[in-house]
Each structure stands twice: as structure tokens, then as C-alpha cells.
Amino acid sequence: MAILILPAKSQAEDIPVSFNFLDQLVFGEVVTGATITIVVYSGTDPNPGDMIAGVPVITSPTVTVPIQDGVVGTIYTIVCTVTGSDTHVYSQEGRLAVITPGGLFSNH
């Protein structure tokens, strides 16, 4: 599985993060459900799941989730797991860095 490298965001930004499952779905299949999980890849954040700012929006084959906050200097892995209309389960993951508003990775 390829890992998506997502554009960095500042701690103050609220951004949409999208995952496109077109190349994974069986012909004619659509996305019927989605769950989002966020874990720390590097850095420290005791509550990475708090970055999820709402429910995933499914516009098959794309799933978009609003992301907020985060800890400056931390890289997160965002995992999107979907169920298709043929009951297949697919997953994608992306890496997201949280930076300062000036574009720096460290808050030191």
C-alpha cells in the first residue's frame, strides 16, 4: 500500500483531508461507510484522535474528513478504512505534519 504524503498544516488551520478509492473499488462498487483513525507517527500527542473535527463525508469514490489542531513538530498517520457496496474493506493511509504558521516544523 502506498502512503500518501499530505500537505503540512499549521496548528491553527482546519483542513479537509481526502482519500480517493477509485483504483481499489471493484467495477460498479461504491463506498458505503468510512472510519478515520489518527495515530502519531513521530513526535508526541497524547490525544491524536482529537484532530478529527467531524464525520467523514462520502462522495464515492472519495472520503473527506475535516482535520483540526495537532501538535507542532508532530507527524501523524491518518488511516481511512472504507466498506464497499460489495462488502469489501479497503484502507489508505496518509502522513500529515503539523507546523508553525510561519512554516517551521519545530516550536523551539
Tab-separated table of C-alpha atoms in Angstrom:
chain	number	residue	atom	x	y	z
A	1	MET	CA	0.000	0.000	0.000
A	2	ALA	CA	1.304	3.425	-0.914
A	3	ILE	CA	1.376	6.049	1.819
A	4	LEU	CA	0.019	9.448	0.839
A	5	ILE	CA	2.155	12.409	1.850
A	6	LEU	CA	-0.385	15.090	2.733
A	7	PRO	CA	0.376	18.826	2.651
A	8	ALA	CA	1.525	20.135	6.049
A	9	LYS	CA	-0.872	22.238	8.088
A	10	SER	CA	-0.396	24.784	10.844
A	11	GLN	CA	-1.862	24.079	14.254
A	12	ALA	CA	-4.471	26.822	13.763
A	13	GLU	CA	-5.754	25.529	10.415
A	14	ASP	CA	-8.832	23.403	9.909
A	15	ILE	CA	-8.395	21.474	6.665
A	16	PRO	CA	-10.213	18.783	4.697
A	17	VAL	CA	-8.230	15.614	4.019
A	18	SER	CA	-9.459	13.410	1.170
A	19	PHE	CA	-8.846	9.788	0.243
A	20	ASN	CA	-9.795	8.505	-3.217
A	21	PHE	CA	-10.600	4.792	-3.508
A	22	LEU	CA	-11.358	4.718	-7.257
A	23	ASP	CA	-8.371	2.488	-8.046
A	24	GLN	CA	-9.300	-0.010	-5.305
A	25	LEU	CA	-13.055	-0.451	-5.730
A	26	VAL	CA	-14.390	-3.315	-7.833
A	27	PHE	CA	-16.133	-2.160	-11.031
A	28	GLY	CA	-19.556	-0.771	-10.080
A	29	GLU	CA	-18.818	-0.792	-6.346
A	30	VAL	CA	-19.300	2.370	-4.267
A	31	VAL	CA	-18.115	3.382	-0.809
A	32	THR	CA	-20.917	2.869	1.728
A	33	GLY	CA	-19.128	3.501	5.041
A	34	ALA	CA	-15.909	5.016	6.352
A	35	THR	CA	-13.944	5.278	9.576
A	36	ILE	CA	-10.966	7.512	10.300
A	37	THR	CA	-8.171	6.782	12.769
A	38	ILE	CA	-5.265	9.085	13.614
A	39	VAL	CA	-2.085	7.945	15.366
A	40	VAL	CA	1.265	9.618	15.990
A	41	TYR	CA	3.967	8.612	13.504
A	42	SER	CA	6.662	10.751	15.148
A	43	GLY	CA	6.543	13.328	17.903
A	44	THR	CA	4.248	13.499	20.906
A	45	ASP	CA	0.492	13.975	21.148
A	46	PRO	CA	-1.448	12.159	23.878
A	47	ASN	CA	-4.760	12.588	22.023
A	48	PRO	CA	-4.208	12.391	18.252
A	49	GLY	CA	-7.834	11.371	17.661
A	50	ASP	CA	-8.914	14.853	18.796
A	51	MET	CA	-7.744	16.123	15.384
A	52	ILE	CA	-10.843	14.612	13.755
A	53	ALA	CA	-13.199	17.595	13.544
A	54	GLY	CA	-16.329	15.857	12.259
A	55	VAL	CA	-17.703	12.820	10.494
A	56	PRO	CA	-16.242	11.596	7.196
A	57	VAL	CA	-18.174	12.766	4.152
A	58	ILE	CA	-18.551	10.089	1.489
A	59	THR	CA	-18.819	11.167	-2.130
A	60	SER	CA	-17.906	7.816	-3.615
A	61	PRO	CA	-15.185	7.046	-4.512
A	62	THR	CA	-13.818	9.844	-2.274
A	63	VAL	CA	-13.955	10.186	1.502
A	64	THR	CA	-13.182	13.585	3.055
A	65	VAL	CA	-12.665	14.268	6.762
A	66	PRO	CA	-12.166	17.632	8.494
A	67	ILE	CA	-8.890	17.839	10.456
A	68	GLN	CA	-8.089	20.421	13.148
A	69	ASP	CA	-5.392	21.348	15.680
A	70	GLY	CA	-2.473	18.934	16.245
A	71	VAL	CA	0.855	19.451	17.986
A	72	VAL	CA	3.572	21.453	16.224
A	73	GLY	CA	6.508	19.224	15.278
A	74	THR	CA	4.414	16.047	15.167
A	75	ILE	CA	3.791	13.851	12.133
A	76	TYR	CA	0.520	11.935	12.132
A	77	THR	CA	-0.672	8.877	10.262
A	78	ILE	CA	-4.293	9.231	9.185
A	79	VAL	CA	-5.931	5.924	8.253
A	80	CYS	CA	-9.161	5.838	6.258
A	81	THR	CA	-10.902	2.461	6.175
A	82	VAL	CA	-13.975	2.046	3.986
A	83	THR	CA	-16.559	-0.592	3.261
A	84	GLY	CA	-17.708	-1.004	-0.317
A	85	SER	CA	-21.193	-1.889	-1.504
A	86	ASP	CA	-19.932	-5.433	-2.237
A	87	THR	CA	-18.843	-5.672	1.466
A	88	HIS	CA	-15.158	-5.403	0.573
A	89	VAL	CA	-12.975	-3.466	3.014
A	90	TYR	CA	-10.283	-1.097	1.756
A	91	SER	CA	-7.785	1.096	3.574
A	92	GLN	CA	-5.481	4.005	2.784
A	93	GLU	CA	-3.138	5.971	4.966
A	94	GLY	CA	-1.536	9.369	4.735
A	95	ARG	CA	1.110	11.261	6.683
A	96	LEU	CA	0.422	14.800	7.860
A	97	ALA	CA	2.916	17.156	9.545
A	98	VAL	CA	1.798	19.987	11.820
A	99	ILE	CA	3.981	23.086	11.501
A	100	THR	CA	4.062	26.621	12.892
A	101	PRO	CA	2.131	29.307	10.982
A	102	GLY	CA	5.473	30.503	9.553
A	103	GLY	CA	6.159	27.085	8.108
A	104	LEU	CA	8.611	25.741	10.661
A	105	PHE	CA	8.397	22.131	11.852
A	106	SER	CA	9.711	22.714	15.399
A	107	ASN	CA	8.263	25.016	18.039
A	108	HIS	CA	11.710	25.506	19.699
